[in-house]
Phi, psi and omega in degrees: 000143191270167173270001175086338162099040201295292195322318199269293228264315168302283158310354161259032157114340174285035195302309182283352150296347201227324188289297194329292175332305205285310194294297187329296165345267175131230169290343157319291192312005187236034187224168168093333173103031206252332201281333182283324178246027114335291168300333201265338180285336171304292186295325175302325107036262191299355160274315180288319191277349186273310177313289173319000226232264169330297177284332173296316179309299172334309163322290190285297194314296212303305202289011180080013180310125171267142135286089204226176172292199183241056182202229221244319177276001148051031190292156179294090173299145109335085188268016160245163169201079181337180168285131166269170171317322196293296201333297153352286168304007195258316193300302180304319171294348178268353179261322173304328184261326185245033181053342174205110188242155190266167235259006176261328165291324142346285195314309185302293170340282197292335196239325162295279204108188179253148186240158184196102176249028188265157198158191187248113149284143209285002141311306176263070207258011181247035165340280157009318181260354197255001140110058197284113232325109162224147186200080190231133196257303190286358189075322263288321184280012193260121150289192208058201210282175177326136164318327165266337166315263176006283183273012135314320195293317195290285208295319173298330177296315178340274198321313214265320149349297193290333211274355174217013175233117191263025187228023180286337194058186189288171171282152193230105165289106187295126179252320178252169189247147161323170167304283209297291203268019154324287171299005180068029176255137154325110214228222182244246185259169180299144174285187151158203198237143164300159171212144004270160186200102188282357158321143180280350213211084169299131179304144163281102170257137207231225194243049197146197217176102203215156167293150200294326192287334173286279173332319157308305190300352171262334145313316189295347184276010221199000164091357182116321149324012212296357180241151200266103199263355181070032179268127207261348143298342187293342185286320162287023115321302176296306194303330183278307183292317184264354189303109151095026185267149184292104156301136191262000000 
């Protein structure tokens, strides 16, 4: 099978033609000589998503958006954090260890980095609720151990789970905190993604169960903002924050 010309179709804009292909596919994208510009419509992805990244932060900072935790000390976060030198090596251990990881998520790892847009617009203060975009695969700001020790820690609680429950389900790599503890509330388990998925385009569990590139373009349409807190600034706020944002 040819590759369809994904990479060419995609940039001119068929984007949601060439993802349809690649999820029909499945684990098919990676047979065949299909996988190398598979991966590379994936780094086109994670370039257009990184950009969008940059401008919303840019967006929130000029407007005085504090960046903080999610939790009672409201300590100052860093919400972008590029790919460290590891992250390549980070990438490659996670298809070594659990054998097939999707390939978007690969992209995100390698070409974005980790994001944490969660805070207070001083307009908008219940930002917070509105489940706002995080996504950090390497940690960089946590101390203690390695990213993959971390999700080792994560796959043995899995593992010891599964082993007495038969309705525990696959393992789920946690990327994120939920919504509710997004808002410093108590709430339920971390977003993130299955594993192993030999997909170019992996489910997303969320605030729901979605492919992850649908879910990004729906933050990014909503500015990084995607849930509705009933704060009478937020659709101009948001409308401002997504204006001229890349569709992935």
């Amino acid at each position: 099978m040819s590759s369809l010309n994904w990479l060419e179709r995609y940039r001119e804009g068929r984007r949601a033609e060439v993802w349809h292909e690649l999820r029909q596919l499945g684990a098919g994208s990676r047979d065949g000589g299909l996988e190398e510009e598979a991966q590379s419509v994936c780094d086109e992805m994670a370039g257009r998503a990184r950009r969008n990244v940059e401008v919303i932060i840019e967006r929130l900072s000029d407007a005085g958006y504090r960046f903080h935790t999610n939790d009672d000390d409201q300590e100052t976060v860093v919400p972008h954090v590029p790919p460290t030198a590891e992250a390549p090596a980070l990438a490659d251990w996670l298809e070594e260890w659990f054998g097939a990881v999707p390939m978007t998520l690969l992209s995100w790892l390698r070409i974005v980095g980790d994001v944490w847009l969660v805070g207070t617009h001083p307009e908008w203060p219940t930002t917070a609720a509105a489940d706002p975009l995080v996504i950090e695969v390497e940690g960089s700001r946590y101390p203690g151990p390695s990213p993959s020790g971390s999700i080792n820690e994560e796959f043995a609680a899995w593992q010891d789970w599964a082993a007495t429950d038969p309705d525990a389900g696959p393992f789920m790599l946690p990327l994120a905190p939920d919504r509710f503890h997004k808002a410093n509330v108590s709430g339920g388990d971390p977003y993130g993604m299955f594993l192993p998925d030999g997909c170019a385009d992996g489910l997303f569990v969320g605030d729901g169960t979605t492919p992850f590139v649908s879910y990004l373009n729906s933050v990014f349409r909503n500015g990084g903002f995607p849930r509705q807190t009933g704060s009478a600034a937020e659709w101009r706020l948001r409308n401002s924050l997504a204006a001229d944002l890349l569709p992935l």
